[in-house]
CSV table of C-alpha atoms and ligand atoms in Angstrom, one decimal:
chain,number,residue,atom,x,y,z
O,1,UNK,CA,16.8,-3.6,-33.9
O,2,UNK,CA,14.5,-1.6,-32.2
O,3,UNK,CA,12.6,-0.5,-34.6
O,4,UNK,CA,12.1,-3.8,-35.6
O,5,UNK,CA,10.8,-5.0,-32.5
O,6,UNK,CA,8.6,-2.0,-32.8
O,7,UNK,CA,7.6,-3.3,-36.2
O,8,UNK,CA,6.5,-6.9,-34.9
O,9,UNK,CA,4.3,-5.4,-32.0
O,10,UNK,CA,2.5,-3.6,-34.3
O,11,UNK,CA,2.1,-5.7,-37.3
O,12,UNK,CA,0.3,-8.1,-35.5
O,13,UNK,CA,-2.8,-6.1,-35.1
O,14,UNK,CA,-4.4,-2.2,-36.2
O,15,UNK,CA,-3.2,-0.6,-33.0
O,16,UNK,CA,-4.7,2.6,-31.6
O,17,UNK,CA,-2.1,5.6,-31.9
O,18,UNK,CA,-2.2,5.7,-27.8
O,19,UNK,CA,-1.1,2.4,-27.6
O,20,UNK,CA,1.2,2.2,-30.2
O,21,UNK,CA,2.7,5.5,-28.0
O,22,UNK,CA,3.3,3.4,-25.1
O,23,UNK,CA,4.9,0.1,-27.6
O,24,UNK,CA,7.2,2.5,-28.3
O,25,UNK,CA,8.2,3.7,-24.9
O,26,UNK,CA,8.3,0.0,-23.9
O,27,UNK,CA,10.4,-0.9,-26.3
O,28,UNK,CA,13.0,2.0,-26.0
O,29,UNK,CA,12.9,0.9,-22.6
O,30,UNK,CA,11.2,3.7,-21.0
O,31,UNK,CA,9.2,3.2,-18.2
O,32,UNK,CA,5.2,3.0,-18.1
O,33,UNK,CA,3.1,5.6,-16.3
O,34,UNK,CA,0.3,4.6,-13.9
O,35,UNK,CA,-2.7,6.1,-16.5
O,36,UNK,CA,-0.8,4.1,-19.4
O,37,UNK,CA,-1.2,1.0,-17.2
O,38,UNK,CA,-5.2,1.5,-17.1
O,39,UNK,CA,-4.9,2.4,-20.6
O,40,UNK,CA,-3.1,-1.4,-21.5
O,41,UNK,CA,-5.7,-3.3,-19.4
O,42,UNK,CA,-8.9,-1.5,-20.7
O,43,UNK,CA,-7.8,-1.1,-24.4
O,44,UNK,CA,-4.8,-3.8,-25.5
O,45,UNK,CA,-5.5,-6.8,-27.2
O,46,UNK,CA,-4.2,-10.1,-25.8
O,47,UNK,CA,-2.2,-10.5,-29.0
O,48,UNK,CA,-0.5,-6.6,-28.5
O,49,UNK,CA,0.0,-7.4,-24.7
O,50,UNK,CA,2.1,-10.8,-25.4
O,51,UNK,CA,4.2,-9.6,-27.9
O,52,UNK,CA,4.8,-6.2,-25.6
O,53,UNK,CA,5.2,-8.5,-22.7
O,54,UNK,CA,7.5,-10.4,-25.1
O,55,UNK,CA,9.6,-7.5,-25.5
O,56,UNK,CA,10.8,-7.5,-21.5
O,57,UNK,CA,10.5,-10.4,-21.1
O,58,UNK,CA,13.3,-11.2,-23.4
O,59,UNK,CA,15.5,-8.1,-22.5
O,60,UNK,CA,15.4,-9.3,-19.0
O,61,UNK,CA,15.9,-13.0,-19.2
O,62,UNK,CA,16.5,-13.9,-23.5
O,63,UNK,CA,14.8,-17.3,-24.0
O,64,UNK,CA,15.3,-19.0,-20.5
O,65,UNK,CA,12.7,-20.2,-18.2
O,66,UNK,CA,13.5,-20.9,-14.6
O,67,UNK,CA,12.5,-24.1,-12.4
O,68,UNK,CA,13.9,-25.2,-9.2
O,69,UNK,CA,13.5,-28.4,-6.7
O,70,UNK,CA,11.3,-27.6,-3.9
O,71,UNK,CA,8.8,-28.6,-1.4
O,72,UNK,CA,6.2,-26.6,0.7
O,73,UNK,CA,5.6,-27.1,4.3
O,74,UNK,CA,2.5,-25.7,5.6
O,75,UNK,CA,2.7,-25.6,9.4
O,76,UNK,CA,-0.9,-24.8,10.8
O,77,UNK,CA,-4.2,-24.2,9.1
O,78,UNK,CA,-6.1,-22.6,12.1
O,79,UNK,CA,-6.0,-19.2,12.0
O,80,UNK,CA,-6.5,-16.0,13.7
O,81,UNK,CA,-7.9,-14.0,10.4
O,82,UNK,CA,-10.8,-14.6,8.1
O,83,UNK,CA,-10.5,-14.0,4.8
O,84,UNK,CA,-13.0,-14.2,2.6
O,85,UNK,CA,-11.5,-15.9,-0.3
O,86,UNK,CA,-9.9,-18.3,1.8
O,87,UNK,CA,-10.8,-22.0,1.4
O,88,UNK,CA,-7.4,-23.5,3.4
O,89,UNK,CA,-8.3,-22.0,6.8
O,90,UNK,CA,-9.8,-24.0,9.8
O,91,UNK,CA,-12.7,-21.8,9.4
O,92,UNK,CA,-14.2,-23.4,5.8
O,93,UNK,CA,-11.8,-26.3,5.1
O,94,UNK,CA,-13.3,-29.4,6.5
O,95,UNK,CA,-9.4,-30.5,7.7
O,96,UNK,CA,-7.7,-28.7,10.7
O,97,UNK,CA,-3.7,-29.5,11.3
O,98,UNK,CA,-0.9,-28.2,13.6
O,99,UNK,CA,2.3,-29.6,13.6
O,100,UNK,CA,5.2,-30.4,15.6
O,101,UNK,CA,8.7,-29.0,14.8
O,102,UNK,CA,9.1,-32.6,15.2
O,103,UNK,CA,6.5,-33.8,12.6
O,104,UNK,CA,8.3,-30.8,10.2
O,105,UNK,CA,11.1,-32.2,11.0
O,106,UNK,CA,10.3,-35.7,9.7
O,107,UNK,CA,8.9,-34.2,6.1
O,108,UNK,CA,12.5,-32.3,5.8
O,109,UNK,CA,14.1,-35.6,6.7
O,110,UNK,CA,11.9,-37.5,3.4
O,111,UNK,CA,12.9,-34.8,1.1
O,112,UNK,CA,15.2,-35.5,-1.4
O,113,UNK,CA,18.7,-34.7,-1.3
O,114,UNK,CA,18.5,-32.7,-4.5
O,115,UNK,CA,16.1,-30.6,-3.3
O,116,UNK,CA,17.5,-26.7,-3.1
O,117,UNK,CA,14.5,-25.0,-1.2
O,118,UNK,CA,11.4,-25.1,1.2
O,119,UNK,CA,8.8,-22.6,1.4
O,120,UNK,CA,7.1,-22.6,4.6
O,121,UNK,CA,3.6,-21.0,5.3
O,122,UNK,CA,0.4,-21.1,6.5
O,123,UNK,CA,-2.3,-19.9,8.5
O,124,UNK,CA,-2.2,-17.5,11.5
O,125,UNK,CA,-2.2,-19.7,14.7
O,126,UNK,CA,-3.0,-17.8,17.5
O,127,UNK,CA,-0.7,-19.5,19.6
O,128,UNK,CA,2.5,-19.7,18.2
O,129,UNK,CA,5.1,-17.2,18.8
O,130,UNK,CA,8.5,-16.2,17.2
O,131,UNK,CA,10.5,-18.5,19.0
O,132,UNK,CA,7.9,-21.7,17.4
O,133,UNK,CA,9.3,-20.3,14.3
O,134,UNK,CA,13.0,-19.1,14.7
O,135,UNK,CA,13.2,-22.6,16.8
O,136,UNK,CA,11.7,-24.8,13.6
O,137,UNK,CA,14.3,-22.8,11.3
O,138,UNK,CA,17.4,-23.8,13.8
O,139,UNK,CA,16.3,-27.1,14.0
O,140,UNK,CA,15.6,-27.5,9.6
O,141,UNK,CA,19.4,-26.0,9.0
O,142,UNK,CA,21.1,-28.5,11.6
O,143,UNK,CA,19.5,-30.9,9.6
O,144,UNK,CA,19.7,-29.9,6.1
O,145,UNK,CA,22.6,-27.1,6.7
O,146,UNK,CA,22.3,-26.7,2.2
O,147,UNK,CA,18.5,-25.8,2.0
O,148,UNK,CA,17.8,-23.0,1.4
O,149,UNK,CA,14.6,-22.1,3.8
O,150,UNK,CA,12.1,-19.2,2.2
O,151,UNK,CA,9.8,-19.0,5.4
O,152,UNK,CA,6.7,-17.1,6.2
O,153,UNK,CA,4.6,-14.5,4.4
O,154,UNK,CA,4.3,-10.7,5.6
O,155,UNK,CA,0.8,-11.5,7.5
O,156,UNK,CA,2.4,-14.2,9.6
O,157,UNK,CA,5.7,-12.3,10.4
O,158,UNK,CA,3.5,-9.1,11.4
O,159,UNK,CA,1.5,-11.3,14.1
O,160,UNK,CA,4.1,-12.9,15.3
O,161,UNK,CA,6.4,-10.1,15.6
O,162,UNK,CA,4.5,-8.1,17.2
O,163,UNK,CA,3.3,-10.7,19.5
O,164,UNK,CA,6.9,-10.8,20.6
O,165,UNK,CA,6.9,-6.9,21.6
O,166,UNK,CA,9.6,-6.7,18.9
O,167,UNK,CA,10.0,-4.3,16.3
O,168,UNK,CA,10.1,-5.3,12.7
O,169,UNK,CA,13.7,-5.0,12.2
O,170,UNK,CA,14.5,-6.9,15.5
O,171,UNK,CA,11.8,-9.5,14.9
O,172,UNK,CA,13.6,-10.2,11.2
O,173,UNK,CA,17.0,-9.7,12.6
O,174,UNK,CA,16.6,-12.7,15.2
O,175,UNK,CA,14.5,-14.8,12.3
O,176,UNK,CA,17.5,-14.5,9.9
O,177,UNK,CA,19.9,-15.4,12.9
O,178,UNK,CA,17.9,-18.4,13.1
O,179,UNK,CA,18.7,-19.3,9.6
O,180,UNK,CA,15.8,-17.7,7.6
O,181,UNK,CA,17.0,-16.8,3.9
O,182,UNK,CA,14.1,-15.4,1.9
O,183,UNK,CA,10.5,-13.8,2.2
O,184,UNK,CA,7.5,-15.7,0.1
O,185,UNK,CA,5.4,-13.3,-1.1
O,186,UNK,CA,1.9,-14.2,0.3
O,187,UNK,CA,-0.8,-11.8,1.8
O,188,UNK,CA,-0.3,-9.0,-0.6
O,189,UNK,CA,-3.9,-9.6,-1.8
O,190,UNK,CA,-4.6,-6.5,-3.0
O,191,UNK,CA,-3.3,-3.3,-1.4
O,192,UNK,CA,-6.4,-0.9,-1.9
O,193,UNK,CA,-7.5,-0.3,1.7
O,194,UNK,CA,-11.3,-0.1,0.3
O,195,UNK,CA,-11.4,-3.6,-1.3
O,196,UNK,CA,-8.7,-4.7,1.0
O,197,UNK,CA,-11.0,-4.4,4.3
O,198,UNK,CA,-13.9,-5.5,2.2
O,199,UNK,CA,-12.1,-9.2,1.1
O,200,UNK,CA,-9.6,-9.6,4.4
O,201,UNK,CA,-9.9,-7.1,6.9
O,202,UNK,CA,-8.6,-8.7,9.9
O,203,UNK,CA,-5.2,-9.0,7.6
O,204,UNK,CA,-2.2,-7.0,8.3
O,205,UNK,CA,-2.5,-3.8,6.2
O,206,UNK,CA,-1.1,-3.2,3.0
O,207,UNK,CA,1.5,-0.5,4.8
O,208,UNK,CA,2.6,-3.4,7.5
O,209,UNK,CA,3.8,-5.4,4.5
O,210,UNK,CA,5.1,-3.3,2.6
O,211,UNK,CA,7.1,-2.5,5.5
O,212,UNK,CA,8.0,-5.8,6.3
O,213,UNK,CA,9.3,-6.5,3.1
O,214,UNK,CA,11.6,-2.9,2.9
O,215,UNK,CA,12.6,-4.0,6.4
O,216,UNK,CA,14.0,-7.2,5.3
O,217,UNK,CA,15.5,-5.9,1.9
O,218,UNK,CA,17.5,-3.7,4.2
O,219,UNK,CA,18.8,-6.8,6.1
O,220,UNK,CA,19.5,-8.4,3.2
O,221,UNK,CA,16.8,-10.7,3.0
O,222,UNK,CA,15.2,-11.0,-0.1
O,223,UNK,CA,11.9,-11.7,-1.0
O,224,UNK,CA,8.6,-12.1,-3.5
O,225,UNK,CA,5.9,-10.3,-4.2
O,226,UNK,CA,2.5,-11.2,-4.9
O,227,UNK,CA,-1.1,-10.0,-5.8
O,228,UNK,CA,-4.5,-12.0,-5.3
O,229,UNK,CA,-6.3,-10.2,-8.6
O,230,UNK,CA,-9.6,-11.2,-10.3
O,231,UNK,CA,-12.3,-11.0,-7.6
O,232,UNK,CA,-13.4,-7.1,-6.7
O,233,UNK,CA,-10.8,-5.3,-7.7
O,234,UNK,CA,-11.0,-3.0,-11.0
O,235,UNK,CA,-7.8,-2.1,-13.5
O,236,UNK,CA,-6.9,1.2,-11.7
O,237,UNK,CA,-6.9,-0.9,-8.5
O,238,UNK,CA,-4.5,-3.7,-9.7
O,239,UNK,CA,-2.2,-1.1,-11.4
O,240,UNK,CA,-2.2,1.0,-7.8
O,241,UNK,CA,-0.9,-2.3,-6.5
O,242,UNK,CA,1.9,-2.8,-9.0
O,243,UNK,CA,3.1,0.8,-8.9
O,244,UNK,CA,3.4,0.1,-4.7
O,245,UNK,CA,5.7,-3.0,-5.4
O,246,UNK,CA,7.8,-0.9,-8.5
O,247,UNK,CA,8.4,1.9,-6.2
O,248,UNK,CA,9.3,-0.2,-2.8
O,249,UNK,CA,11.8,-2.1,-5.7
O,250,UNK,CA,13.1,1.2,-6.8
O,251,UNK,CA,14.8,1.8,-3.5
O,252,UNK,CA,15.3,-1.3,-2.4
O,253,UNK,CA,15.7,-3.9,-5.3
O,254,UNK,CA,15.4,-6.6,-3.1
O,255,UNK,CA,12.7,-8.7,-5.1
O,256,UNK,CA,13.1,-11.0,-6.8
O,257,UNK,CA,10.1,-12.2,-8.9
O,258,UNK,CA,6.6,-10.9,-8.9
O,259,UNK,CA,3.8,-13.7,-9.0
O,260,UNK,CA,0.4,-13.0,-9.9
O,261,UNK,CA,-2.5,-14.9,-8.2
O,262,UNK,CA,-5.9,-15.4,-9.5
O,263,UNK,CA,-8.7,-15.8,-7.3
O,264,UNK,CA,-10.0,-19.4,-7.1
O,265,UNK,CA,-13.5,-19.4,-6.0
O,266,UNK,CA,-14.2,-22.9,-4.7
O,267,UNK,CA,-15.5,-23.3,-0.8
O,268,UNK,CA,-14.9,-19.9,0.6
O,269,UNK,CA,-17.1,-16.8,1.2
O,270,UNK,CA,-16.5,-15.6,-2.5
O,271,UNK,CA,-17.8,-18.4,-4.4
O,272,UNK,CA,-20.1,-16.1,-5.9
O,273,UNK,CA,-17.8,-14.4,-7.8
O,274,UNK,CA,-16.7,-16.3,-10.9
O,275,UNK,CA,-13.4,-17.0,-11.7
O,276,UNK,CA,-12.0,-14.7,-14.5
O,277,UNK,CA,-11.4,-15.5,-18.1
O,278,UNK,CA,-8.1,-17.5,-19.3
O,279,UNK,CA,-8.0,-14.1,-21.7
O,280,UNK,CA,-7.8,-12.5,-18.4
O,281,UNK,CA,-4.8,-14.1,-16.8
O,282,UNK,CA,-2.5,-13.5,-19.3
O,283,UNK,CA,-3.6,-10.1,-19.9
O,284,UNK,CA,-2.6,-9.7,-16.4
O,285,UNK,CA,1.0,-11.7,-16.4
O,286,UNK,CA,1.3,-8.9,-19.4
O,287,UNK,CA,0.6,-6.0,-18.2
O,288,UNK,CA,2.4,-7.1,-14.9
O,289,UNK,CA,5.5,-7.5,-16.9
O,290,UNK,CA,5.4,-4.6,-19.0
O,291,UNK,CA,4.5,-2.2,-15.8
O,292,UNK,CA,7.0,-4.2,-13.2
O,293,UNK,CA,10.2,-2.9,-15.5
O,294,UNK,CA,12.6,-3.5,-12.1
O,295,UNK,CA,11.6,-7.0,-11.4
O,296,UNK,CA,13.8,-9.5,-12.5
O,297,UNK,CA,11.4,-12.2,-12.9
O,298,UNK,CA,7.8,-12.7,-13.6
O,299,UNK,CA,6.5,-16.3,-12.2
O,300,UNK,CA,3.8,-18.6,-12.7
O,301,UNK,CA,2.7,-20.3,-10.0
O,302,UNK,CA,1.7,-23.7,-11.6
O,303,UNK,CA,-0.5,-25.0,-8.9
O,304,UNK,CA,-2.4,-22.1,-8.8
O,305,UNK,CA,-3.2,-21.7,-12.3
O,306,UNK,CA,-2.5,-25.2,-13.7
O,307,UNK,CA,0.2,-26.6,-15.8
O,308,UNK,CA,-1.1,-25.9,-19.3
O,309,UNK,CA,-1.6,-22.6,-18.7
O,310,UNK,CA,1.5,-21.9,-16.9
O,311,UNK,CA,3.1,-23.3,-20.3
O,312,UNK,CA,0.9,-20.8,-22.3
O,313,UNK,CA,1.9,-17.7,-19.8
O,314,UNK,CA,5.8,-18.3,-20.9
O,315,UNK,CA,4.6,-16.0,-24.6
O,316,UNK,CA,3.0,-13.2,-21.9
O,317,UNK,CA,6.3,-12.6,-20.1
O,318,UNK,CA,6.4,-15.0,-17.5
O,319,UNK,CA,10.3,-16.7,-17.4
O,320,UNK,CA,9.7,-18.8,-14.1
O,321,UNK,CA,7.7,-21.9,-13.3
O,322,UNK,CA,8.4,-22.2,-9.6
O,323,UNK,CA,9.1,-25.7,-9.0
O,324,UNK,CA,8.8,-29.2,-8.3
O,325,UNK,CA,6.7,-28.6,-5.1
O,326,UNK,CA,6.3,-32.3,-4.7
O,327,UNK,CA,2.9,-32.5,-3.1
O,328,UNK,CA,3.3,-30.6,-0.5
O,329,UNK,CA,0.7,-27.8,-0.4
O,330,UNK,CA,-2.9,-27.8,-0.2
O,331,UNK,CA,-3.6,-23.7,-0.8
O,332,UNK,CA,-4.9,-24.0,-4.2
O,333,UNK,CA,-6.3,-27.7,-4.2
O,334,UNK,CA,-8.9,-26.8,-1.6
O,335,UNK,CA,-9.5,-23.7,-3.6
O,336,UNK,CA,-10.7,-25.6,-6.6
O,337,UNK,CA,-7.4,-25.8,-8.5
O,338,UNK,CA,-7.3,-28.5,-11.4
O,339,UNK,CA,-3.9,-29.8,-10.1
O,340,UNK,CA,-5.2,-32.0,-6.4
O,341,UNK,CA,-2.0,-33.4,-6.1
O,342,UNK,CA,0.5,-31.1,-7.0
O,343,UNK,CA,3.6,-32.6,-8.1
O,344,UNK,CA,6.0,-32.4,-10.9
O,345,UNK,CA,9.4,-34.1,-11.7
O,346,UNK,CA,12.1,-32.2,-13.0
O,347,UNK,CA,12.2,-34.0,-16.2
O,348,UNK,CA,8.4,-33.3,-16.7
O,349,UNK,CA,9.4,-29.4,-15.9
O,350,UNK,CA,12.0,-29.4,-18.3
O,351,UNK,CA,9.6,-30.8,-21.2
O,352,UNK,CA,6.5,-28.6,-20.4
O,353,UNK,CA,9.4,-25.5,-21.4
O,354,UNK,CA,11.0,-27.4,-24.1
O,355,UNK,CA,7.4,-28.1,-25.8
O,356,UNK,CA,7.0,-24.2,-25.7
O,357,UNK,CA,10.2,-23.8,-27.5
O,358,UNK,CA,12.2,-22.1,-24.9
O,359,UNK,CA,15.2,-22.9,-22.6
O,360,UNK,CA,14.9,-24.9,-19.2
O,361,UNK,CA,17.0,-23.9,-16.7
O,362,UNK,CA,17.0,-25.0,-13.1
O,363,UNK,CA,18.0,-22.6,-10.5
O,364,UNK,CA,18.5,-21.9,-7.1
O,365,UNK,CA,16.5,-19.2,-4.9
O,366,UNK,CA,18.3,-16.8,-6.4
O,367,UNK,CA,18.2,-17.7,-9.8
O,368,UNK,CA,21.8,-18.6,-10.1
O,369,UNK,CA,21.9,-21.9,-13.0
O,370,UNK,CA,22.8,-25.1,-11.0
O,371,UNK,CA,25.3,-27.2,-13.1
H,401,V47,O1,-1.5,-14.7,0.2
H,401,V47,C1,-5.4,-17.9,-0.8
H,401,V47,C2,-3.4,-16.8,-2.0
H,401,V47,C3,-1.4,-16.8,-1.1
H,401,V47,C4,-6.7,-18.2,-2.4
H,401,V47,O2,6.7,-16.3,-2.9
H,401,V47,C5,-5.5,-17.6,-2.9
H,401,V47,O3,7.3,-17.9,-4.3
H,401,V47,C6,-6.4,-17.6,-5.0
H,401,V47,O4,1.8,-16.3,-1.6
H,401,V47,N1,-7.6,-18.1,-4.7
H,401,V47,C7,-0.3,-17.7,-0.5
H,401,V47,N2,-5.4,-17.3,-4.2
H,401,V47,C8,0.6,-18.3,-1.5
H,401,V47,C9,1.7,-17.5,-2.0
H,401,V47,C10,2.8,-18.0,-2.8
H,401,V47,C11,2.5,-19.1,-3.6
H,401,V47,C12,3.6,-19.6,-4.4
H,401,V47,C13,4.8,-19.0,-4.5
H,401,V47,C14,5.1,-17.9,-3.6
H,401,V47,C15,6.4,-17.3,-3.6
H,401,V47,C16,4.0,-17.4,-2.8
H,401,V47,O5,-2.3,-17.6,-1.6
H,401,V47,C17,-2.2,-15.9,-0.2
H,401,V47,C18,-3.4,-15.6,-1.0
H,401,V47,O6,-3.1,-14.5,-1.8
H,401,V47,N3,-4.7,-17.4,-1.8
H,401,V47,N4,-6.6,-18.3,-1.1
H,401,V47,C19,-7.8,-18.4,-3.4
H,401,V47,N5,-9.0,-18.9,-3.0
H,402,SF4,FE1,-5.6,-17.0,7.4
H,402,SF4,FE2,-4.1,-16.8,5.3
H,402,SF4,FE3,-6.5,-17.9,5.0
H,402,SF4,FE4,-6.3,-15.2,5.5
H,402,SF4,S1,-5.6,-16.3,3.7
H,402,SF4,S2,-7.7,-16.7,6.6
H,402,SF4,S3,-4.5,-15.2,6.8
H,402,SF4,S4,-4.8,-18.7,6.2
């Protein structure tokens, strides 16, 4: 069988021997080195990469391809930091919002019943401490005791727990007694401190959330990973990023999907810098893939990328769609996404999978089939 597998990769294509090296390792199930990584990026062809991809892919999760019901709330857009490739903060969208628990309160209340989880982040408000946040989760489980609540990335957690005076672990402890149940996996970006401080040095560094998120694996909270990729950052970098995250999982194995990000350039300080190639996405949902070989899942965020090419990533290893989202984020639109109002019924979820042949299946946050 697996010389078989081996036999598809490399029919496809004439492969170079140091490649078909590293097919083989892949498919005996060997692990990737960081060199070999490089080595995938600079040298494989998209074809090679999908089918490799492929490989994983279906080993991990056979032909099934996750959805869920969900909604976003995005608290505040005024924030403390300036990133450069930011188009959602006060500082270059023309809109500026803060809301209540009690206008958050009202969007939980219009949700759907059905609906299994929220995802709740934003911006860096100078202002708001961790009892603003552990009070909004107390307040969204007396209402909706069932949802499951996936609240705020690394970068807010870090200001807000250290605003507090408390440590990490205390900070996390008192969020999870609150009712918070997962981690999103925002403000990665990209962990090389060179082109880190270059694109959003005001941001918590890449050791403060990598610590957060060990931190919370060891409270058994579990969480997502991210990384913002096609803007200044070369092949070694992205690879130095992934072999962070496959480590930290290594001990931990507290994430549970890995979700690449591509840089949108429209309205921020970046717009300069193009937008990479379609070519260049799924290379990079590929290689992630092949190199992340202790992550469950691989996702696609659909808003970011757009729907028909979230359909195309499911043949370069990606075997999770996100969800519904319903309308309720504005990260990506203001950043020049196709999708302005993001939104998606289940059945059109389901049918976007089917078309690519493979099996919808929606899930909870964490990834257990509802019925
Ligand atoms: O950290 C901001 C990114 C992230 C831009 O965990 C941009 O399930 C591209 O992390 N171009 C926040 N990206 C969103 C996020 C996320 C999204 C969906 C699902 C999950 C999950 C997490 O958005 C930020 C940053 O990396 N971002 N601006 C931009 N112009
Ligand atoms: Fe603030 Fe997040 Fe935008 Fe950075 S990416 S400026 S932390 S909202």
């Amino acid at each position: 069988m697996q010389e078989e597998q081996i036999r598809t990769v490399f029919d496809l294509i004439n492969v170079p021997v140091a490649l078909s090296d590293i097919a083989r390792k892949v498919v005996h199930g060997e692990r990737v080195t960081p060199s070999e990584g490089i080595m995938l990026f600079e040298q494989g062809e998209l074809g090679f990469l999908g089918k490799l991809a492929d490989v994983v892919r279906q080993r991990k999760n056979g032909d099934e391809v996750f959805y869920i019901r969900n909604f976003h709330i995005e608290p505040t857009n005024i924030c403390v930091n300036k990133c450069k490739f930011c188009s959602y903060s006060h500082h270059f969208s023309k809109t500026k919002w803060e809301l209540t628990v009690d206008e958050i309160l009202e969007k939980v209340k219009a949700e759907a019943d059905n609906v299994m989880e929220l995802h709740i982040t934003g911006a860096v408000h100078p202002d708001r401490d961790i009892y603003y946040y552990g009070e909004l989760l107390v307040r969204i489980k007396a209402e909706r005791p069932g949802l499951h609540v996936k609240a705020y990335s690394a970068v807010e957690l870090d200001y807000m727990i250290k605003k507090s005076g408390m440590n990490v672990r205390e900070g996390l402890g008192y969020l999870k007694s609150c009712g918070l149940d997962s981690i999103p996996g925002g403000g990665a970006e990209i962990f090389d401190e060179t082109i880190r401080q270059e694109i959003c040095g005001m941001k918590s560094t890449s050791a403060d959330w990598l610590k957060i998120h060990e931190t919370a694996h060891e409270l058994d909270i579990p969480s997502n990973a991210t990384m913002l990729y096609g803007h200044k950052e070369n092949y070694a970098q992205r690879i130095d990023h992934l072999e962070r995250l496959r480590e930290l999982q290594d001990r931990t194995m507290g994430f549970n999907a890995f979700i690449p990000l591509k840089f949108r350039n429209i309205n921020n300080e970046m717009s300069g810098i193009p937008e990479v190639s379609v070519t260049e996405d799924m290379k990079m949902y590929a290689v992630a893939r092949i190199y992340l070989d202790n992550f469950p899942h691989l996702k696609a965020y659909w808003p970011a990328v757009g729907r028909k090419f979230a359909q195309v990533s499911l043949s370069f290893g990606v075997d999770d769609l996100d969800g519904t989202i319903n309308d309720s984020t504005r990260i990506y639109s203001l950043a020049g996404a196709e999708d302005q109002n993001p939104a998606m019924t289940a059945m059109q979820m389901i049918a976007l999978i089917r078309e690519a042949k493979r099996i919808p299946v929606e899930r909870d946050s964490f990834y257990q089939k509802c019925v």
